[in-house]
Amino acid sequence: MSKTWKKAAVVFATAGLLTASLAACSSERASDDPTGDTTAGGDTGGLIGIAMPTKSLERWNRDGAHLTELLETAGFDTSLQYADNKVDQQITQIENMINEGAKVLVIASIDGTALGPVLEKAAEKDVKVIAYDRLINDTPNVDYYATFDNYKVGQLQGEFIRDQLKLDSGEGPYNFEPFAGSPDDNNAKFFFSGAWDILSQYVESGQLVAKSGKAPKTNEEWTSIGILGWGSDDAQAEMENRLSSFYNDGTKLDAVLSPNDSLALGIAQALESAGYKAGEGGDWPVLTGQDADQANVLNMIDGKQSMTVWKDTRALGDAVAEMVQQIVKGETVTVNDEKTYNNNVKVVPTNLLDPMVVTPDTIQSALVDSEFYSASDLGL
């Protein structure tokens, strides 16, 4: 068992004890409204607003449902809103939560630079703000940040490619194509920087060759290969374009840096359409990912994705639920990083969690044994 997994196990155990101790708190969940948003009703803690970016990605559905359940169990009213990746819609939802009397806002932002004015209204009413997984930038009115170590996510992806291709032993050259996340997502720069700080030396040495020419010269140029909105279809189209334009001479691609599973899904579809074969004796390139989405775990089982970096969002929800209760009770809020996350106005106190690598060989031990998925979910 890895050190990180032991940490996660402790978190799960602690969360289980907390849930059991709070089971006596009565609460009542209202039915879903026509927009797909939900409100959970409690009777002791006040209203907590939860703003999530979209229902179109599996992970946000898991995050929203888990956090709502924890807070409802603890006796809070909760308003859970999904904004369909529309910034104006998210701003309106947040403003409504403020007007409804929310004590705390938990916000996974769509555009981390667009919320300054609405959060000023929150500050005027002394509403505390926790940035959830994505840092909210350019405003003093964000009180805390809770996330996984996103730079480490990229490091784990870069190290995986390095180790699989034996780059530190001088192997190569290998054909390699890098992708980056959505330019409006603050986390995307950390994912790319973590990976590029590992891999850029091999690009410079010629061991990794991006035939498309789309290998940024520096970390700061990551947006040039970013996929706006993390769209699988857009990643697929970009990969198809690179394959047809630069790999039409019979040469094969050896590795692809994908920062998350949504992009990896589209990239895998493009590879399959181009004739790449998975499994023993195949020519499938090393392909990274992040989030352990079900479709991607199934691809891993089928040999169409090499790894995913798993950020167990249950642990993040557990941490944020605890932070909310600490805020409401006037207690010291749990943070462990007060230096790293500068939002261009202030350094935001952060509660940082560790991610972990999952490979086809560790799907059972990491994802099934922890009950993140059932064996039947994955056909195991």
mmCIF file of C-alpha atoms in Angstrom:
data_model
loop_
_atom_site.group_PDB
_atom_site.id
_atom_site.type_symbol
_atom_site.label_atom_id
_atom_site.label_comp_id
_atom_site.label_asym_id
_atom_site.label_seq_id
_atom_site.Cartn_x
_atom_site.Cartn_y
_atom_site.Cartn_z
ATOM 1 C CA MET A 1 0.000 0.000 0.000
ATOM 2 C CA SER A 2 1.390 3.391 -0.993
ATOM 3 C CA LYS A 3 1.934 6.193 1.478
ATOM 4 C CA THR A 4 -0.711 8.290 -0.283
ATOM 5 C CA TRP A 5 -3.247 5.469 -0.182
ATOM 6 C CA LYS A 6 -2.654 5.070 3.563
ATOM 7 C CA LYS A 7 -3.425 8.763 3.961
ATOM 8 C CA ALA A 8 -6.612 8.356 1.964
ATOM 9 C CA ALA A 9 -7.631 5.371 4.065
ATOM 10 C CA VAL A 10 -7.264 7.440 7.215
ATOM 11 C CA VAL A 11 -9.420 10.175 5.693
ATOM 12 C CA PHE A 12 -12.134 7.684 4.736
ATOM 13 C CA ALA A 13 -12.109 6.120 8.190
ATOM 14 C CA THR A 14 -12.337 9.524 9.869
ATOM 15 C CA ALA A 15 -15.153 10.570 7.556
ATOM 16 C CA GLY A 16 -17.027 7.389 8.392
ATOM 17 C CA LEU A 17 -16.819 8.098 12.108
ATOM 18 C CA LEU A 18 -17.947 11.691 11.535
ATOM 19 C CA THR A 19 -20.934 10.568 9.472
ATOM 20 C CA ALA A 20 -21.936 8.036 12.125
ATOM 21 C CA SER A 21 -21.714 10.622 14.902
ATOM 22 C CA LEU A 22 -23.919 13.024 12.975
ATOM 23 C CA ALA A 23 -26.526 10.492 11.927
ATOM 24 C CA ALA A 24 -28.956 11.710 14.585
ATOM 25 C CA CYS A 25 -29.209 15.135 12.895
ATOM 26 C CA SER A 26 -32.466 15.114 10.980
ATOM 27 C CA SER A 27 -32.669 16.591 7.475
ATOM 28 C CA GLU A 28 -34.966 16.465 4.507
ATOM 29 C CA ARG A 29 -33.923 16.488 0.863
ATOM 30 C CA ALA A 30 -36.150 18.291 -1.591
ATOM 31 C CA SER A 31 -36.697 16.755 -5.001
ATOM 32 C CA ASP A 32 -34.645 17.888 -7.996
ATOM 33 C CA ASP A 33 -35.930 21.016 -9.666
ATOM 34 C CA PRO A 34 -36.462 21.178 -13.455
ATOM 35 C CA THR A 35 -32.935 22.493 -14.072
ATOM 36 C CA GLY A 36 -31.323 19.490 -12.433
ATOM 37 C CA ASP A 37 -30.220 21.496 -9.389
ATOM 38 C CA THR A 38 -31.014 20.292 -5.890
ATOM 39 C CA THR A 39 -31.651 21.777 -2.499
ATOM 40 C CA ALA A 40 -31.174 19.768 0.658
ATOM 41 C CA GLY A 41 -32.937 20.926 3.792
ATOM 42 C CA GLY A 42 -31.586 20.743 7.334
ATOM 43 C CA ASP A 43 -32.742 22.426 10.501
ATOM 44 C CA THR A 44 -29.733 23.569 12.519
ATOM 45 C CA GLY A 45 -26.801 24.875 10.526
ATOM 46 C CA GLY A 46 -28.089 27.481 8.088
ATOM 47 C CA LEU A 47 -27.716 27.617 4.318
ATOM 48 C CA ILE A 48 -24.546 26.588 2.464
ATOM 49 C CA GLY A 49 -24.341 27.437 -1.240
ATOM 50 C CA ILE A 50 -22.504 24.980 -3.527
ATOM 51 C CA ALA A 51 -21.722 26.213 -7.046
ATOM 52 C CA MET A 52 -20.431 23.566 -9.464
ATOM 53 C CA PRO A 53 -19.412 24.237 -13.085
ATOM 54 C CA THR A 54 -21.231 21.573 -15.079
ATOM 55 C CA LYS A 55 -23.017 18.250 -14.996
ATOM 56 C CA SER A 56 -21.352 17.191 -18.241
ATOM 57 C CA LEU A 57 -18.262 15.817 -16.477
ATOM 58 C CA GLU A 58 -18.711 12.813 -14.194
ATOM 59 C CA ARG A 59 -16.444 14.130 -11.476
ATOM 60 C CA TRP A 60 -18.519 17.263 -10.779
ATOM 61 C CA ASN A 61 -21.650 15.158 -10.298
ATOM 62 C CA ARG A 62 -19.786 13.041 -7.764
ATOM 63 C CA ASP A 63 -18.356 16.109 -6.009
ATOM 64 C CA GLY A 64 -21.663 17.909 -5.724
ATOM 65 C CA ALA A 65 -23.617 14.890 -4.520
ATOM 66 C CA HIS A 66 -21.022 13.876 -1.937
ATOM 67 C CA LEU A 67 -20.567 17.347 -0.461
ATOM 68 C CA THR A 68 -24.331 17.905 -0.308
ATOM 69 C CA GLU A 69 -24.806 14.599 1.513
ATOM 70 C CA LEU A 70 -22.116 15.412 4.082
ATOM 71 C CA LEU A 71 -23.490 18.878 4.820
ATOM 72 C CA GLU A 72 -27.091 17.671 4.950
ATOM 73 C CA THR A 73 -26.073 14.998 7.444
ATOM 74 C CA ALA A 74 -24.407 17.706 9.528
ATOM 75 C CA GLY A 75 -27.699 19.617 9.680
ATOM 76 C CA PHE A 76 -27.247 22.328 7.047
ATOM 77 C CA ASP A 77 -29.564 23.537 4.333
ATOM 78 C CA THR A 78 -27.715 23.324 1.011
ATOM 79 C CA SER A 79 -28.311 24.817 -2.400
ATOM 80 C CA LEU A 80 -26.413 22.835 -5.053
ATOM 81 C CA GLN A 81 -26.295 24.547 -8.455
ATOM 82 C CA TYR A 82 -24.715 23.491 -11.755
ATOM 83 C CA ALA A 83 -24.008 26.221 -14.320
ATOM 84 C CA ASP A 84 -23.641 24.280 -17.589
ATOM 85 C CA ASN A 85 -20.145 25.792 -18.008
ATOM 86 C CA LYS A 86 -21.739 29.243 -18.476
ATOM 87 C CA VAL A 87 -20.011 31.966 -16.488
ATOM 88 C CA ASP A 88 -22.996 34.342 -16.419
ATOM 89 C CA GLN A 89 -25.230 31.547 -15.190
ATOM 90 C CA GLN A 90 -22.823 30.708 -12.375
ATOM 91 C CA ILE A 91 -22.641 34.360 -11.331
ATOM 92 C CA THR A 92 -26.440 34.541 -11.198
ATOM 93 C CA GLN A 93 -26.606 31.350 -9.155
ATOM 94 C CA ILE A 94 -24.054 32.669 -6.656
ATOM 95 C CA GLU A 95 -25.912 35.981 -6.366
ATOM 96 C CA ASN A 96 -29.141 34.099 -5.646
ATOM 97 C CA MET A 97 -27.416 32.078 -2.926
ATOM 98 C CA ILE A 98 -26.181 35.296 -1.308
ATOM 99 C CA ASN A 99 -29.679 36.793 -1.419
ATOM 100 C CA GLU A 100 -31.106 33.619 0.110
ATOM 101 C CA GLY A 101 -28.868 34.125 3.151
ATOM 102 C CA ALA A 102 -26.053 31.623 2.604
ATOM 103 C CA LYS A 103 -23.513 31.586 5.417
ATOM 104 C CA VAL A 104 -20.773 29.976 3.310
ATOM 105 C CA LEU A 105 -20.283 29.614 -0.441
ATOM 106 C CA VAL A 106 -18.348 26.650 -1.842
ATOM 107 C CA ILE A 107 -17.454 27.496 -5.441
ATOM 108 C CA ALA A 108 -15.846 25.419 -8.175
ATOM 109 C CA SER A 109 -15.473 28.252 -10.641
ATOM 110 C CA ILE A 110 -15.866 28.092 -14.406
ATOM 111 C CA ASP A 111 -13.698 31.173 -14.962
ATOM 112 C CA GLY A 112 -11.597 31.936 -11.916
ATOM 113 C CA THR A 113 -11.161 35.579 -12.951
ATOM 114 C CA ALA A 114 -14.847 36.468 -13.426
ATOM 115 C CA LEU A 115 -16.286 36.314 -9.929
ATOM 116 C CA GLY A 116 -14.854 39.471 -8.320
ATOM 117 C CA PRO A 117 -18.016 41.626 -8.430
ATOM 118 C CA VAL A 118 -20.398 38.958 -7.124
ATOM 119 C CA LEU A 119 -17.973 37.989 -4.364
ATOM 120 C CA GLU A 120 -17.798 41.630 -3.322
ATOM 121 C CA LYS A 121 -21.538 41.335 -2.645
ATOM 122 C CA ALA A 122 -20.808 38.213 -0.605
ATOM 123 C CA ALA A 123 -18.222 40.073 1.464
ATOM 124 C CA GLU A 124 -20.677 42.905 2.137
ATOM 125 C CA LYS A 125 -22.970 40.349 3.785
ATOM 126 C CA ASP A 126 -20.090 38.600 5.581
ATOM 127 C CA VAL A 127 -20.520 35.423 3.549
ATOM 128 C CA LYS A 128 -17.369 33.315 3.657
ATOM 129 C CA VAL A 129 -16.056 31.773 0.432
ATOM 130 C CA ILE A 130 -14.219 28.487 -0.111
ATOM 131 C CA ALA A 131 -12.755 28.008 -3.593
ATOM 132 C CA TYR A 132 -13.326 24.344 -4.384
ATOM 133 C CA ASP A 133 -10.582 22.643 -6.421
ATOM 134 C CA ARG A 134 -10.177 25.708 -8.686
ATOM 135 C CA LEU A 135 -8.618 28.882 -7.318
ATOM 136 C CA ILE A 136 -10.693 32.058 -7.661
ATOM 137 C CA ASN A 137 -8.429 34.847 -8.880
ATOM 138 C CA ASP A 138 -8.235 38.647 -8.873
ATOM 139 C CA THR A 139 -10.348 39.244 -5.761
ATOM 140 C CA PRO A 140 -9.627 39.643 -2.048
ATOM 141 C CA ASN A 141 -12.982 38.053 -1.230
ATOM 142 C CA VAL A 142 -12.018 34.398 -1.269
ATOM 143 C CA ASP A 143 -11.263 33.152 2.219
ATOM 144 C CA TYR A 144 -10.011 29.608 1.713
ATOM 145 C CA TYR A 145 -9.019 27.199 -1.025
ATOM 146 C CA ALA A 146 -9.364 23.414 -0.906
ATOM 147 C CA THR A 147 -7.755 21.310 -3.590
ATOM 148 C CA PHE A 148 -5.388 18.518 -4.419
ATOM 149 C CA ASP A 149 -1.733 19.251 -5.098
ATOM 150 C CA ASN A 150 -2.240 20.085 -8.757
ATOM 151 C CA TYR A 151 1.443 20.628 -9.500
ATOM 152 C CA LYS A 152 2.049 17.114 -8.171
ATOM 153 C CA VAL A 153 -0.661 15.793 -10.509
ATOM 154 C CA GLY A 154 1.421 16.997 -13.455
ATOM 155 C CA GLN A 155 4.610 15.676 -11.902
ATOM 156 C CA LEU A 156 3.094 12.219 -11.586
ATOM 157 C CA GLN A 157 2.069 12.286 -15.254
ATOM 158 C CA GLY A 158 5.495 13.481 -16.384
ATOM 159 C CA GLU A 159 7.304 10.938 -14.227
ATOM 160 C CA PHE A 160 5.116 8.156 -15.614
ATOM 161 C CA ILE A 161 6.026 9.017 -19.218
ATOM 162 C CA ARG A 162 9.706 9.368 -18.250
ATOM 163 C CA ASP A 163 9.753 5.995 -16.536
ATOM 164 C CA GLN A 164 7.751 4.115 -19.152
ATOM 165 C CA LEU A 165 10.049 5.305 -21.941
ATOM 166 C CA LYS A 166 13.219 4.992 -19.791
ATOM 167 C CA LEU A 167 14.173 8.541 -20.687
ATOM 168 C CA ASP A 168 16.479 8.944 -17.711
ATOM 169 C CA SER A 169 18.524 6.050 -19.123
ATOM 170 C CA GLY A 170 19.008 7.878 -22.409
ATOM 171 C CA GLU A 171 16.402 5.985 -24.452
ATOM 172 C CA GLY A 172 14.853 7.655 -27.493
ATOM 173 C CA PRO A 173 14.099 9.484 -29.628
ATOM 174 C CA TYR A 174 10.364 8.983 -29.185
ATOM 175 C CA ASN A 175 7.517 10.746 -30.943
ATOM 176 C CA PHE A 176 5.549 12.665 -28.336
ATOM 177 C CA GLU A 177 2.584 15.037 -28.356
ATOM 178 C CA PRO A 178 1.641 17.224 -25.370
ATOM 179 C CA PHE A 179 -1.808 18.589 -24.543
ATOM 180 C CA ALA A 180 -2.831 21.096 -21.876
ATOM 181 C CA GLY A 181 -6.091 21.920 -20.149
ATOM 182 C CA SER A 182 -8.538 24.775 -20.463
ATOM 183 C CA PRO A 183 -6.818 28.189 -20.493
ATOM 184 C CA ASP A 184 -9.539 29.639 -18.231
ATOM 185 C CA ASP A 185 -8.981 26.985 -15.531
ATOM 186 C CA ASN A 186 -6.376 28.071 -12.994
ATOM 187 C CA ASN A 187 -5.514 24.447 -12.227
ATOM 188 C CA ALA A 188 -4.476 23.743 -15.819
ATOM 189 C CA LYS A 189 -1.265 25.740 -15.522
ATOM 190 C CA PHE A 190 -0.240 23.728 -12.450
ATOM 191 C CA PHE A 191 -0.928 20.420 -14.207
ATOM 192 C CA PHE A 192 1.177 21.460 -17.173
ATOM 193 C CA SER A 193 3.998 22.987 -15.129
ATOM 194 C CA GLY A 194 4.338 19.864 -13.012
ATOM 195 C CA ALA A 195 4.601 17.656 -16.094
ATOM 196 C CA TRP A 196 6.763 20.025 -18.114
ATOM 197 C CA ASP A 197 9.280 20.476 -15.314
ATOM 198 C CA ILE A 198 9.880 16.724 -15.693
ATOM 199 C CA LEU A 199 9.645 16.363 -19.480
ATOM 200 C CA SER A 200 11.015 19.567 -20.992
ATOM 201 C CA GLN A 201 14.641 18.469 -20.527
ATOM 202 C CA TYR A 202 13.962 15.442 -22.746
ATOM 203 C CA VAL A 203 12.353 17.638 -25.385
ATOM 204 C CA GLU A 204 15.435 19.855 -25.324
ATOM 205 C CA SER A 205 17.761 16.836 -25.584
ATOM 206 C CA GLY A 206 15.835 15.411 -28.529
ATOM 207 C CA GLN A 207 14.692 12.275 -26.722
ATOM 208 C CA LEU A 208 11.085 13.464 -27.042
ATOM 209 C CA VAL A 209 10.130 14.850 -30.441
ATOM 210 C CA ALA A 210 6.830 16.614 -31.089
ATOM 211 C CA LYS A 211 6.503 16.320 -34.865
ATOM 212 C CA SER A 212 3.590 18.759 -34.774
ATOM 213 C CA GLY A 213 5.861 21.456 -33.355
ATOM 214 C CA LYS A 214 3.394 21.904 -30.504
ATOM 215 C CA ALA A 215 5.832 21.577 -27.654
ATOM 216 C CA PRO A 216 5.883 24.834 -25.644
ATOM 217 C CA LYS A 217 9.298 26.374 -25.137
ATOM 218 C CA THR A 218 8.458 27.352 -21.553
ATOM 219 C CA ASN A 219 5.850 26.557 -18.927
ATOM 220 C CA GLU A 220 4.264 29.959 -19.501
ATOM 221 C CA GLU A 221 3.360 29.053 -23.099
ATOM 222 C CA TRP A 222 1.067 26.203 -22.050
ATOM 223 C CA THR A 223 -2.088 27.985 -23.222
ATOM 224 C CA SER A 224 -0.934 27.572 -26.839
ATOM 225 C CA ILE A 225 -1.901 23.882 -26.592
ATOM 226 C CA GLY A 226 -4.799 24.284 -24.175
ATOM 227 C CA ILE A 227 -8.194 22.738 -24.944
ATOM 228 C CA LEU A 228 -10.882 25.251 -23.953
ATOM 229 C CA GLY A 229 -13.531 23.791 -21.688
ATOM 230 C CA TRP A 230 -11.730 20.451 -21.392
ATOM 231 C CA GLY A 231 -13.831 19.134 -24.268
ATOM 232 C CA SER A 232 -13.330 15.510 -25.345
ATOM 233 C CA ASP A 233 -14.540 16.305 -28.857
ATOM 234 C CA ASP A 234 -12.100 19.195 -29.194
ATOM 235 C CA ALA A 235 -9.228 17.031 -27.969
ATOM 236 C CA GLN A 236 -10.217 14.347 -30.459
ATOM 237 C CA ALA A 237 -10.292 16.859 -33.314
ATOM 238 C CA GLU A 238 -6.899 18.246 -32.326
ATOM 239 C CA MET A 239 -5.355 14.784 -32.100
ATOM 240 C CA GLU A 240 -6.864 13.786 -35.449
ATOM 241 C CA ASN A 241 -5.389 16.911 -37.007
ATOM 242 C CA ARG A 242 -1.926 16.213 -35.622
ATOM 243 C CA LEU A 243 -2.033 12.572 -36.717
ATOM 244 C CA SER A 244 -3.207 13.329 -40.253
ATOM 245 C CA SER A 245 -0.835 16.254 -40.703
ATOM 246 C CA PHE A 246 2.361 15.016 -39.091
ATOM 247 C CA TYR A 247 2.122 11.226 -38.779
ATOM 248 C CA ASN A 248 0.897 10.336 -42.262
ATOM 249 C CA ASP A 249 4.267 8.961 -43.339
ATOM 250 C CA GLY A 250 4.025 5.703 -41.403
ATOM 251 C CA THR A 251 5.802 6.920 -38.265
ATOM 252 C CA LYS A 252 4.114 6.134 -34.992
ATOM 253 C CA LEU A 253 3.333 8.146 -31.907
ATOM 254 C CA ASP A 254 4.978 6.831 -28.728
ATOM 255 C CA ALA A 255 3.506 8.996 -25.957
ATOM 256 C CA VAL A 256 0.818 11.616 -25.327
ATOM 257 C CA LEU A 257 0.671 13.910 -22.322
ATOM 258 C CA SER A 258 -3.015 14.388 -21.509
ATOM 259 C CA PRO A 259 -3.722 16.394 -18.349
ATOM 260 C CA ASN A 260 -7.092 14.798 -17.623
ATOM 261 C CA ASP A 261 -9.440 11.978 -18.546
ATOM 262 C CA SER A 262 -11.838 14.080 -20.583
ATOM 263 C CA LEU A 263 -9.074 14.960 -23.038
ATOM 264 C CA ALA A 264 -7.661 11.425 -22.883
ATOM 265 C CA LEU A 265 -11.028 10.036 -23.938
ATOM 266 C CA GLY A 266 -11.023 12.120 -27.118
ATOM 267 C CA ILE A 267 -7.365 11.433 -27.790
ATOM 268 C CA ALA A 268 -7.947 7.684 -27.461
ATOM 269 C CA GLN A 269 -10.830 7.867 -29.933
ATOM 270 C CA ALA A 270 -8.595 9.664 -32.436
ATOM 271 C CA LEU A 271 -5.852 7.073 -31.985
ATOM 272 C CA GLU A 272 -8.287 4.220 -32.506
ATOM 273 C CA SER A 273 -9.721 5.858 -35.625
ATOM 274 C CA ALA A 274 -6.176 6.244 -36.968
ATOM 275 C CA GLY A 275 -5.576 2.501 -36.634
ATOM 276 C CA TYR A 276 -3.560 2.255 -33.422
ATOM 277 C CA LYS A 277 -3.963 -1.101 -31.710
ATOM 278 C CA ALA A 278 -4.165 -1.664 -27.964
ATOM 279 C CA GLY A 279 -3.047 -4.722 -26.049
ATOM 280 C CA GLU A 280 -0.134 -7.102 -26.333
ATOM 281 C CA GLY A 281 1.697 -6.680 -29.610
ATOM 282 C CA GLY A 282 -0.125 -3.420 -30.348
ATOM 283 C CA ASP A 283 1.332 0.013 -31.003
ATOM 284 C CA TRP A 284 -0.780 2.074 -28.591
ATOM 285 C CA PRO A 285 1.220 5.014 -27.184
ATOM 286 C CA VAL A 286 1.650 5.838 -23.517
ATOM 287 C CA LEU A 287 -1.362 8.002 -22.632
ATOM 288 C CA THR A 288 -1.842 9.802 -19.319
ATOM 289 C CA GLY A 289 -4.989 11.097 -17.632
ATOM 290 C CA GLN A 290 -6.548 12.347 -14.427
ATOM 291 C CA ASP A 291 -9.801 11.835 -12.470
ATOM 292 C CA ALA A 292 -10.411 8.067 -12.820
ATOM 293 C CA ASP A 293 -13.610 8.631 -14.795
ATOM 294 C CA GLN A 294 -15.422 5.364 -15.426
ATOM 295 C CA ALA A 295 -15.056 5.445 -19.220
ATOM 296 C CA ASN A 296 -11.324 6.002 -18.834
ATOM 297 C CA VAL A 297 -10.895 3.224 -16.287
ATOM 298 C CA LEU A 298 -12.610 0.933 -18.777
ATOM 299 C CA ASN A 299 -10.153 2.185 -21.420
ATOM 300 C CA MET A 300 -7.299 1.365 -19.060
ATOM 301 C CA ILE A 301 -8.617 -2.164 -18.690
ATOM 302 C CA ASP A 302 -8.752 -2.395 -22.501
ATOM 303 C CA GLY A 303 -5.185 -1.075 -22.892
ATOM 304 C CA LYS A 304 -6.262 2.288 -24.345
ATOM 305 C CA GLN A 305 -4.992 4.450 -21.488
ATOM 306 C CA SER A 306 -1.844 3.878 -19.459
ATOM 307 C CA MET A 307 -2.654 5.603 -16.178
ATOM 308 C CA THR A 308 -4.821 8.142 -14.459
ATOM 309 C CA VAL A 309 -4.020 10.409 -11.544
ATOM 310 C CA TRP A 310 -6.779 9.852 -9.034
ATOM 311 C CA LYS A 311 -7.929 12.678 -6.834
ATOM 312 C CA ASP A 312 -10.457 10.957 -4.618
ATOM 313 C CA THR A 313 -13.077 13.679 -4.499
ATOM 314 C CA ARG A 314 -14.702 12.022 -1.498
ATOM 315 C CA ALA A 315 -11.645 13.069 0.527
ATOM 316 C CA LEU A 316 -11.914 16.613 -0.868
ATOM 317 C CA GLY A 317 -15.591 16.737 0.045
ATOM 318 C CA ASP A 318 -14.787 15.458 3.533
ATOM 319 C CA ALA A 319 -12.196 18.202 3.982
ATOM 320 C CA VAL A 320 -14.482 20.966 2.717
ATOM 321 C CA ALA A 321 -17.422 19.817 4.853
ATOM 322 C CA GLU A 322 -15.149 20.015 7.884
ATOM 323 C CA MET A 323 -13.973 23.507 6.843
ATOM 324 C CA VAL A 324 -17.575 24.691 6.469
ATOM 325 C CA GLN A 325 -18.440 23.491 9.970
ATOM 326 C CA GLN A 326 -15.327 25.171 11.376
ATOM 327 C CA ILE A 327 -16.289 28.469 9.716
ATOM 328 C CA VAL A 328 -19.864 28.368 10.987
ATOM 329 C CA LYS A 329 -18.713 27.487 14.520
ATOM 330 C CA GLY A 330 -16.052 30.215 14.521
ATOM 331 C CA GLU A 331 -13.262 27.668 14.921
ATOM 332 C CA THR A 332 -9.802 27.699 13.356
ATOM 333 C CA VAL A 333 -10.145 26.435 9.789
ATOM 334 C CA THR A 334 -7.875 23.583 8.713
ATOM 335 C CA VAL A 335 -5.242 24.690 6.171
ATOM 336 C CA ASN A 336 -1.743 23.378 5.454
ATOM 337 C CA ASP A 337 -0.376 25.770 2.806
ATOM 338 C CA GLU A 338 -0.273 29.535 3.269
ATOM 339 C CA LYS A 339 2.453 30.320 0.734
ATOM 340 C CA THR A 340 1.719 28.789 -2.657
ATOM 341 C CA TYR A 341 -1.649 29.922 -3.994
ATOM 342 C CA ASN A 342 -1.524 33.615 -4.861
ATOM 343 C CA ASN A 343 -4.661 34.760 -6.674
ATOM 344 C CA ASN A 344 -3.026 38.018 -7.851
ATOM 345 C CA VAL A 345 -4.472 39.905 -4.871
ATOM 346 C CA LYS A 346 -3.632 37.727 -1.880
ATOM 347 C CA VAL A 347 -2.209 34.376 -0.889
ATOM 348 C CA VAL A 348 -5.254 32.232 -0.187
ATOM 349 C CA PRO A 349 -4.951 29.845 2.788
ATOM 350 C CA THR A 350 -5.210 26.358 1.341
ATOM 351 C CA ASN A 351 -6.112 22.860 2.470
ATOM 352 C CA LEU A 352 -4.023 20.673 0.165
ATOM 353 C CA LEU A 353 -4.603 16.931 -0.435
ATOM 354 C CA ASP A 354 -2.390 14.350 -2.152
ATOM 355 C CA PRO A 355 -3.289 12.652 -5.460
ATOM 356 C CA MET A 356 -2.191 9.145 -6.456
ATOM 357 C CA VAL A 357 -1.416 7.215 -9.645
ATOM 358 C CA VAL A 358 -3.715 4.391 -10.726
ATOM 359 C CA THR A 359 -2.575 1.966 -13.427
ATOM 360 C CA PRO A 360 -4.370 -1.063 -14.873
ATOM 361 C CA ASP A 361 -2.597 -3.206 -12.270
ATOM 362 C CA THR A 362 -3.921 -1.148 -9.335
ATOM 363 C CA ILE A 363 -7.531 -0.544 -10.402
ATOM 364 C CA GLN A 364 -8.790 -3.264 -8.053
ATOM 365 C CA SER A 365 -6.779 -2.197 -5.006
ATOM 366 C CA ALA A 366 -7.259 1.558 -5.434
ATOM 367 C CA LEU A 367 -10.684 2.057 -6.973
ATOM 368 C CA VAL A 368 -12.700 -1.088 -6.223
ATOM 369 C CA ASP A 369 -11.443 -1.975 -2.761
ATOM 370 C CA SER A 370 -12.059 1.640 -1.683
ATOM 371 C CA GLU A 371 -15.627 1.389 -3.064
ATOM 372 C CA PHE A 372 -15.113 4.296 -5.444
ATOM 373 C CA TYR A 373 -16.397 1.827 -8.038
ATOM 374 C CA SER A 374 -17.964 -1.564 -7.673
ATOM 375 C CA ALA A 375 -16.451 -4.476 -9.535
ATOM 376 C CA SER A 376 -19.599 -4.660 -11.652
ATOM 377 C CA ASP A 377 -19.177 -0.993 -12.664
ATOM 378 C CA LEU A 378 -15.939 -2.010 -14.346
ATOM 379 C CA GLY A 379 -16.875 -5.493 -15.527
ATOM 380 C CA LEU A 380 -14.453 -7.112 -13.076
#
